[in-house]
Short mmCIF file of C-alpha atoms and ligand atoms in Angstrom, two decimals:
data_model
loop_
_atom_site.label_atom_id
_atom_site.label_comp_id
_atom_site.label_asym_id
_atom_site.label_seq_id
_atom_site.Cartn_x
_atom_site.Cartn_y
_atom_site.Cartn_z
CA UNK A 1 21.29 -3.20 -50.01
CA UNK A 2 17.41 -2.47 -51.23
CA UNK A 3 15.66 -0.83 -48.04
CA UNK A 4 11.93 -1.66 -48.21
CA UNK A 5 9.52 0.72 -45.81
CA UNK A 6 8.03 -0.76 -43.33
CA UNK A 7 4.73 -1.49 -42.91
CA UNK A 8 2.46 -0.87 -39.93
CA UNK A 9 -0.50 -3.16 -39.12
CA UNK A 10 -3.03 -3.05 -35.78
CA UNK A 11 -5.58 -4.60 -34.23
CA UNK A 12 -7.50 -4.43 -30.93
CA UNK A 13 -6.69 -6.79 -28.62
CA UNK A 14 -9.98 -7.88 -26.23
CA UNK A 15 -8.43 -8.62 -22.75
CA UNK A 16 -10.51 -10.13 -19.69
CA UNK A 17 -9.22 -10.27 -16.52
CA UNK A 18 -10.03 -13.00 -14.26
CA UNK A 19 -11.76 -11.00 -11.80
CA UNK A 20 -12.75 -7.60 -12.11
CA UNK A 21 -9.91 -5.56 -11.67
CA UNK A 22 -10.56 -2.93 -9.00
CA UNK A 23 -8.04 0.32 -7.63
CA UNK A 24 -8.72 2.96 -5.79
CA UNK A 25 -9.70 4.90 -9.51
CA UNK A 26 -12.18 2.04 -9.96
CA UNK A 27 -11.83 -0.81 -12.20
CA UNK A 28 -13.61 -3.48 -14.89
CA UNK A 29 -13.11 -6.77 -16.40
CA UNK A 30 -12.82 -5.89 -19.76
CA UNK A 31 -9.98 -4.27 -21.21
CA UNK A 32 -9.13 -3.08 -24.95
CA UNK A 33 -5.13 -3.09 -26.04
CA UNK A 34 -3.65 -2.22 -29.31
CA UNK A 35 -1.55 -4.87 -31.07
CA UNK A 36 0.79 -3.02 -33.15
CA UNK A 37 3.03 -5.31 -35.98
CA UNK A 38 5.70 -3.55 -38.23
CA UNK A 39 6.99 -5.54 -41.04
CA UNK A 40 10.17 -5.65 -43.03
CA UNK A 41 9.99 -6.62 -46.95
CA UNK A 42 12.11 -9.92 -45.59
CA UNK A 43 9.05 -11.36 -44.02
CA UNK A 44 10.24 -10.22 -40.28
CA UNK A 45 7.44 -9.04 -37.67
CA UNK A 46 8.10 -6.57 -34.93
CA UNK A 47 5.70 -6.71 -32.17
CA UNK A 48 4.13 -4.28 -29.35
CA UNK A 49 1.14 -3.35 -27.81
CA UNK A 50 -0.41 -0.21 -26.08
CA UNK A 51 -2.05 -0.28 -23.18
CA UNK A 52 -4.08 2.93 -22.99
CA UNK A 53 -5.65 4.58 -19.86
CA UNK A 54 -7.78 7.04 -19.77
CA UNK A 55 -5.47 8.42 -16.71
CA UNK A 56 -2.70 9.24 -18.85
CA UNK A 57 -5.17 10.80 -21.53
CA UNK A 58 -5.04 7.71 -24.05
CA UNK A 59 -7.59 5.40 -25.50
CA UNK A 60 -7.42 2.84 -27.72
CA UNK A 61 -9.28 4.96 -30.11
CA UNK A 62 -6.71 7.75 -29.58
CA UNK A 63 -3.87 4.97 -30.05
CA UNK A 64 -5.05 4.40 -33.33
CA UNK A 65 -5.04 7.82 -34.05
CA UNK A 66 -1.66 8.37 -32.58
CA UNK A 67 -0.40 5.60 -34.07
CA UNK A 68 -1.60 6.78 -37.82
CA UNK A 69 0.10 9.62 -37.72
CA UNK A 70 3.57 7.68 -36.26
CA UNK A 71 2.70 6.05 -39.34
CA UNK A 72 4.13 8.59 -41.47
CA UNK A 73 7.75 8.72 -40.03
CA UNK A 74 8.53 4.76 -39.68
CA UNK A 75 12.13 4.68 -40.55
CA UNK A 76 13.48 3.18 -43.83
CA UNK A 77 15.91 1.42 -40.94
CA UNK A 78 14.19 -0.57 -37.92
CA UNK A 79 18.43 0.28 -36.36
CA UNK A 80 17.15 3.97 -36.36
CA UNK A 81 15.65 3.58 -33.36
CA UNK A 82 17.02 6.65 -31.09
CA UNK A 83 15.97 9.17 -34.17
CA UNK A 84 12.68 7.39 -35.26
CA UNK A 85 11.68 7.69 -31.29
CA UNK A 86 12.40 11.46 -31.11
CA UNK A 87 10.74 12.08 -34.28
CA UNK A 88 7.62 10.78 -33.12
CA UNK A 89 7.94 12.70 -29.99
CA UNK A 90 8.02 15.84 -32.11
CA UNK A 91 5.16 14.91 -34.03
CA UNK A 92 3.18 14.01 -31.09
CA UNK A 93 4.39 14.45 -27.92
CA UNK A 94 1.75 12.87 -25.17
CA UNK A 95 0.15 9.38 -26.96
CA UNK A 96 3.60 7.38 -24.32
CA UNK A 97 1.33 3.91 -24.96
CA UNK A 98 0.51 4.59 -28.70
CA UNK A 99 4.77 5.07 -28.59
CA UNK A 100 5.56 2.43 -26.33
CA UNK A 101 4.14 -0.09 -28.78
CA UNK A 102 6.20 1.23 -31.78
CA UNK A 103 9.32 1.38 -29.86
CA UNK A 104 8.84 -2.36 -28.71
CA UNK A 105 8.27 -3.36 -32.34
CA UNK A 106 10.94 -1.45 -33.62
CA UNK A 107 13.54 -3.55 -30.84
CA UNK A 108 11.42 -6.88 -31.54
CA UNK A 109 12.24 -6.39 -35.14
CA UNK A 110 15.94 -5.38 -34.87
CA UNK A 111 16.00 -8.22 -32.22
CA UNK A 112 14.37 -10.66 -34.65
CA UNK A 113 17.22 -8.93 -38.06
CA UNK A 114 20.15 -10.15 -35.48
CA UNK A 115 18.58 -13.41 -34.00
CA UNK A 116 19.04 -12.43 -30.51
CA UNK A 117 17.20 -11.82 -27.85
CA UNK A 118 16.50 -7.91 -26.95
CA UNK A 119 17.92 -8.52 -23.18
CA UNK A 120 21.05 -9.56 -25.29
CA UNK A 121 21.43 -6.74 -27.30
CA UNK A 122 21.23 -5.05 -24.24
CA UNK A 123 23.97 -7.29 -22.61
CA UNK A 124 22.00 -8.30 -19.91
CA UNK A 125 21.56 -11.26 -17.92
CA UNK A 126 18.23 -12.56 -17.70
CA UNK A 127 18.91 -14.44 -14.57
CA UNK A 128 19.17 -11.00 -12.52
CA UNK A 129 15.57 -10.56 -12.62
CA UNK A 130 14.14 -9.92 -9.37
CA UNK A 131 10.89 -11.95 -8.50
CA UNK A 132 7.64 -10.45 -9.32
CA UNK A 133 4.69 -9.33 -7.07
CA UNK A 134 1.01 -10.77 -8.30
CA UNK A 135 -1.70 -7.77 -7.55
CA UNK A 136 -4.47 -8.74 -5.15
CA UNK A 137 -7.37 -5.91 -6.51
CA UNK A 138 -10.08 -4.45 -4.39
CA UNK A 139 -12.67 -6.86 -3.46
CA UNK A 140 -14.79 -8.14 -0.30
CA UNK A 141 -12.96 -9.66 2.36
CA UNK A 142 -14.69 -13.15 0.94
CA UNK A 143 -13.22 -12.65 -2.60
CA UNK A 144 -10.24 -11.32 -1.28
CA UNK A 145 -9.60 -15.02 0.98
CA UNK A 146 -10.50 -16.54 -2.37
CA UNK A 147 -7.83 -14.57 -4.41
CA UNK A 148 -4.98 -14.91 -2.08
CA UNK A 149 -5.38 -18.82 -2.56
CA UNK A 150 -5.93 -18.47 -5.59
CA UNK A 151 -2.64 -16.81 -5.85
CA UNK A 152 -0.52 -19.63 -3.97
CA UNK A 153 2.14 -19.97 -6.26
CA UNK A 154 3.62 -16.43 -6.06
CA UNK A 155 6.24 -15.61 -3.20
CA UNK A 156 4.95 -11.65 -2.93
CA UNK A 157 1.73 -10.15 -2.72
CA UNK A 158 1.02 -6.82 -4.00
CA UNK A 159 -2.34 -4.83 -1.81
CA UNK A 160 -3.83 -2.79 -3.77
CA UNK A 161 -5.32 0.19 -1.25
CA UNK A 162 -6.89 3.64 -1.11
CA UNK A 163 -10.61 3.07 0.00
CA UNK A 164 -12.11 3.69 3.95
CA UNK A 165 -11.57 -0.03 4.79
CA UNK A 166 -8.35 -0.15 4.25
CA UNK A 167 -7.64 -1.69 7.77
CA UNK A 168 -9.74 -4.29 6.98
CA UNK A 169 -8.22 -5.30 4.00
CA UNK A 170 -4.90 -5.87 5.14
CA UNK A 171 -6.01 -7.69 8.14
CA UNK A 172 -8.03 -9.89 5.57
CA UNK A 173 -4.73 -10.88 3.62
CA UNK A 174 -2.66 -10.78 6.65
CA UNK A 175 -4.57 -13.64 8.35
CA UNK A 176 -5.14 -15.71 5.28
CA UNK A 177 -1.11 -15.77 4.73
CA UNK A 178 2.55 -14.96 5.91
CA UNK A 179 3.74 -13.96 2.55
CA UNK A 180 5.28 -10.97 2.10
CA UNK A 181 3.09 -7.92 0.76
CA UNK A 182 3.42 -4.55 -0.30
CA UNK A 183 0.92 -1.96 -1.17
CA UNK A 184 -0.35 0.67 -3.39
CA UNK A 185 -2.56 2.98 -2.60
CA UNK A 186 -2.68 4.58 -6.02
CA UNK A 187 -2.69 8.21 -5.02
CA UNK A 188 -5.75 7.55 -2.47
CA UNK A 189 -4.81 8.66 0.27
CA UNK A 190 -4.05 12.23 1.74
CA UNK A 191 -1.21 13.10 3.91
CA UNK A 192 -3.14 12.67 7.69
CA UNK A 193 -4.46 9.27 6.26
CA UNK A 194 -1.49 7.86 5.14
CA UNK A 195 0.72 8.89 8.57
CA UNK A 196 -2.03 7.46 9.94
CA UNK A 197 -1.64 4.36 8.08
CA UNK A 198 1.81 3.89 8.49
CA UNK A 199 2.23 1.93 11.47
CA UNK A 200 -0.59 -0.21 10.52
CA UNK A 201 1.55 -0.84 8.00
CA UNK A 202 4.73 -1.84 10.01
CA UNK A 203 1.97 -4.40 12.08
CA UNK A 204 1.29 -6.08 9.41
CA UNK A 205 4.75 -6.21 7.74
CA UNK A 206 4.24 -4.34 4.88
CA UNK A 207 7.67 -3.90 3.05
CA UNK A 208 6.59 -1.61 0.24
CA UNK A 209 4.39 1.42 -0.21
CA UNK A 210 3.84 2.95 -3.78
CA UNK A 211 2.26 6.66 -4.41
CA UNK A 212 0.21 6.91 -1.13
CA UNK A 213 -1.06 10.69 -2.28
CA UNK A 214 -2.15 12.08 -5.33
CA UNK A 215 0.72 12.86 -8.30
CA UNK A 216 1.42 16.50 -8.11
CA UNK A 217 1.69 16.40 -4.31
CA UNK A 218 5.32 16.25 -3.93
CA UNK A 219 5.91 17.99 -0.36
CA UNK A 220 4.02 15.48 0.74
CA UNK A 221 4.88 12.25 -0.29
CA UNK A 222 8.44 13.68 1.21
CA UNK A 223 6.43 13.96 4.51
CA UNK A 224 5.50 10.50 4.18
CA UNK A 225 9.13 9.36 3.27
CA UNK A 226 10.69 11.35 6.03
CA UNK A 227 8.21 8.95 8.46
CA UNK A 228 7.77 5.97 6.58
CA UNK A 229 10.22 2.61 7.59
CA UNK A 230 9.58 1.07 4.88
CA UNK A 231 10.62 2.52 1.00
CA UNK A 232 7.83 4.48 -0.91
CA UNK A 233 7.65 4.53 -4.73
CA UNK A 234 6.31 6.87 -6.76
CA UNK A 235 4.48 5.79 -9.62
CA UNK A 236 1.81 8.43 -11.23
CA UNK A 237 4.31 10.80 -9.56
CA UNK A 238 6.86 9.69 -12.29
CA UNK A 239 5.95 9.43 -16.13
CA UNK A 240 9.65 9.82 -17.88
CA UNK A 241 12.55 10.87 -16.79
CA UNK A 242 12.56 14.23 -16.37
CA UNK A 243 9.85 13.80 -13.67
CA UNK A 244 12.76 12.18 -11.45
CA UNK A 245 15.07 14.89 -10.42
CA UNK A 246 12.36 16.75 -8.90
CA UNK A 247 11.28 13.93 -6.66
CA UNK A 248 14.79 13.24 -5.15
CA UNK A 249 14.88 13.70 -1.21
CA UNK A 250 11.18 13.55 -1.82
CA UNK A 251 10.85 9.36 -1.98
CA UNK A 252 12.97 6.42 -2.12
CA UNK A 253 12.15 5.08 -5.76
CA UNK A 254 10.08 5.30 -9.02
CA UNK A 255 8.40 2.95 -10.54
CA UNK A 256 8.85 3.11 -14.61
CA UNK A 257 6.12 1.42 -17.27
CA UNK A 258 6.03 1.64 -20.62
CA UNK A 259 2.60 2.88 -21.28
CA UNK A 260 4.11 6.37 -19.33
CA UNK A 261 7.41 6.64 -20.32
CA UNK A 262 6.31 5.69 -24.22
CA UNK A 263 9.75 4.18 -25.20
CA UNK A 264 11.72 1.27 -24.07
CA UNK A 265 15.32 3.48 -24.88
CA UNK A 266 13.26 5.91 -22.47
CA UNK A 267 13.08 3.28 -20.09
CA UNK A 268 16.19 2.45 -19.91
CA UNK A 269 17.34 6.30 -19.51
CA UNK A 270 14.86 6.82 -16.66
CA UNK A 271 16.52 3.82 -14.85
CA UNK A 272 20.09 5.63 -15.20
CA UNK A 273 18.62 8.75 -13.90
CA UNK A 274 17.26 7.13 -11.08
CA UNK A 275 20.26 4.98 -10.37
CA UNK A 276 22.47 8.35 -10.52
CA UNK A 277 19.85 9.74 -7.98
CA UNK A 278 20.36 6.31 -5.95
CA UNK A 279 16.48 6.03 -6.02
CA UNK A 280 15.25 2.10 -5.63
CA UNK A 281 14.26 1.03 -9.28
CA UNK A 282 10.32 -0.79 -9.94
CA UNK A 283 9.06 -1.81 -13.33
CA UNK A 284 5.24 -2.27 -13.39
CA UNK A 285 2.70 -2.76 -16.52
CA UNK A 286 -1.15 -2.21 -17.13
CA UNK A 287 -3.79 -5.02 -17.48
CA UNK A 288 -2.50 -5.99 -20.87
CA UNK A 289 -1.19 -9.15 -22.73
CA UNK A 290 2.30 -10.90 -22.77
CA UNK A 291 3.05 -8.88 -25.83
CA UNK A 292 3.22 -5.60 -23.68
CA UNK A 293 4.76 -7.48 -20.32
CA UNK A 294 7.69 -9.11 -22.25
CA UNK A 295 8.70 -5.78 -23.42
CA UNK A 296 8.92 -4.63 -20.20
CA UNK A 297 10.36 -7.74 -18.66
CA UNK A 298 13.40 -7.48 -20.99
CA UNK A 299 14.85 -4.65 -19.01
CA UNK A 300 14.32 -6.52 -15.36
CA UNK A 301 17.68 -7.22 -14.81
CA UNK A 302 17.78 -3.85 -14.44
CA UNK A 303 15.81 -3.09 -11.69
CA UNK A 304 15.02 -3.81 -7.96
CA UNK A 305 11.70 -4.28 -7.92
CA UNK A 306 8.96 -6.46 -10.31
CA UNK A 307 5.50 -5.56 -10.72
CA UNK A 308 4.74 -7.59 -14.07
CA UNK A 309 1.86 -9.58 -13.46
CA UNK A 310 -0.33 -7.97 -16.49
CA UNK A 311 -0.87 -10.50 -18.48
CA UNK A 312 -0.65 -13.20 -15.33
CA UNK A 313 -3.98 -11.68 -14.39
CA UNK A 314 -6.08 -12.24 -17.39
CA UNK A 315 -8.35 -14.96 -18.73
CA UNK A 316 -7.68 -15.14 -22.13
CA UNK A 317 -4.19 -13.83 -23.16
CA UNK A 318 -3.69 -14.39 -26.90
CA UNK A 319 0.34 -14.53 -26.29
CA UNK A 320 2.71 -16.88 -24.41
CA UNK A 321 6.07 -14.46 -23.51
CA UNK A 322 7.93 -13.73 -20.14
CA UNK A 323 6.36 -15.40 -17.47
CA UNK A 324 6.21 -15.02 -13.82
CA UNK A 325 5.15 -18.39 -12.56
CA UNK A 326 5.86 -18.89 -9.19
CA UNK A 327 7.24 -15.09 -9.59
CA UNK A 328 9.99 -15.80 -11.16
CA UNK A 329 10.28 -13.75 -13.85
CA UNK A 330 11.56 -16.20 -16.86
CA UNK A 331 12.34 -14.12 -20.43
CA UNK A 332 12.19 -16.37 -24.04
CA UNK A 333 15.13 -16.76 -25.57
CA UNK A 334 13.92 -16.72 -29.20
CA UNK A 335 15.20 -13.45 -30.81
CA UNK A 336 13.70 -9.94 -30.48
CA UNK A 337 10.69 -9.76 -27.75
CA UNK A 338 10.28 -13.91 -28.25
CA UNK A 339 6.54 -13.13 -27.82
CA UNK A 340 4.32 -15.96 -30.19
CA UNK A 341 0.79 -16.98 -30.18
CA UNK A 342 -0.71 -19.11 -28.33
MG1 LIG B 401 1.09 1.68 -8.94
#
């Protein structure tokens, strides 16, 4: 059988969310993504984008960079996947979103070869999915009111915290509904603030707290867990999955995304590691399009907790893919991702 090389197209993506999108790190409307498209000489399309942050040392400029050199070791055979991906580690090793978006076209194309669906090739059953949380940002108690009804039609409420009025935030969502909520504090807090928080949390029924200190602070988040009633997650604790082991006995569960981890195989690894560890399992995304939130909803059957409301949040997504309307996370059932434009 002829083997033609693939070839590797991009193009920026200009995102706008909504509302500005605020964390404890700060926050902005605009957003830049990097669609990346690998094609076959049979007229097939692999698709994946890479949501860089300048947290985890990437921009899209540097994607494009990254993604150049990646350029240079495509395989000859989109099946090569577990050899292309460590390849590209060796050539590169940081750039995870640059990688991310490579491995997700390399799986949309295979996906696309066989004419199934890359939750099929995984053997996985799309009606496992647990239902996502939709991300309330930080805002003024007015806009905040306005966002949770905004936000009717999803079940679970996700707090984004981490400033001084914390308090007053909660209370804000708590009296404008009964839904359930769980928070993130994105590594704002330190270890007096968040014991200090953590009955406020139980008043107001909080059922989930993700990475309440900064990353590298690992005796403490286990201080936290040790007190805490409800489970915490650690997300900028954990990139890949070597970052688990050292956070067992330390929280309750890690939360994976592809633009850390850089590989949906790695994805999938991280999620055995943690299920080995019995850590609680949470998939969660950047601000990016349905290109990059598919990817990762493929794998939700997988996990315990949903966090995929990337795409849900913007204005202007170019791409119709997994969706989460009224949280429920539904996958496409066309083959590979099952991403298409709008
Ligand atoms: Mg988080």
């Amino acid at each position: 059988m002829p083997t033609h090389p693939l070839r590797m197209d991009t193009e920026y993506l200009e995102l706008r969310t909504r509302h500005p999108f605020i964390i404890a790190r700060g926050g902005q409307s605009d957003y830049r993504t990097v669609w990346v498209r690998l094609r076959d000489g049979d007229g097939n399309e692999g698709w994946g984008e890479a949501a860089a942050t300048k947290f985890y040392g990437e921009t899209p400029e540097s994607v494009l960079s990254a993604l150049k050199l990646y350029a240079t070791a495509l395989p000859s055979d989109p099946f090569d996947i577990e050899e292309t991906e460590r390849r590209w580690g060796l050539l590169l090793r940081e750039n995870p979103a640059a990688r991310a978006a490579l491995s997700s076209a390399l799986h949309d194309l295979v996906g696309k070869r066989l004419g199934v669906p890359v939750y099929r090739l995984w053997g996985l059953d799309p009606a496992k999915a647990p239902r996502s949380t939709f991300t309330i940002g930080l805002d003024t108690p007015e806009k905040i009111r306005a966002k949770v009804l905004e936000a009717e039609q999803y079940p679970i409420l996700k707090i984004k915290l981490g400033t001084d009025r914390d308090v007053e935030i909660l209370r804000t969502i708590r009296d404008a509904t009964d839904k359930e909520i769980r928070v993130d504090a994105n590594g704002g807090w330190t270890v007096k603030q968040a014991i200090a928080m953590l009955p406020v949390l139980e008043e107001f029924g909080v059922t989930v707290l993700e990475q309440p200190l900064p990353p590298n602070e690992l005796d403490g988040l286990a201080a936290i867990t040790r007190r805490a009633s409800i489970p915490v997650i650690a997300d900028e604790s954990c990139r890949t999955a070597v970052d688990i082991p050292p956070l067992v006995g330390k929280v309750d569960g890690i939360n994976i995304k592809l633009a850390k981890c850089g590989s949906l195989r790695e994805a999938i690894r991280m999620i055995a590691v943690a299920r080995a560890h019995g850590l609680i399992v949470m998939v969660g995304c950047m601000i990016e399009s349905s290109i990059g939130i598919t990817a990762a909803a493929h794998f939700t059957p997988l996990v315990d907790i949903v966090d995929l409301d990337g795409a849900a949040l913007l204005a202007n997504d170019p791409f119709a893919g997994a969706a989460i309307d009224g949280g429920q996370v539904t996958l496409p059932t066309g083959p590979g991702l099952g991403v298409r434009r709008r």
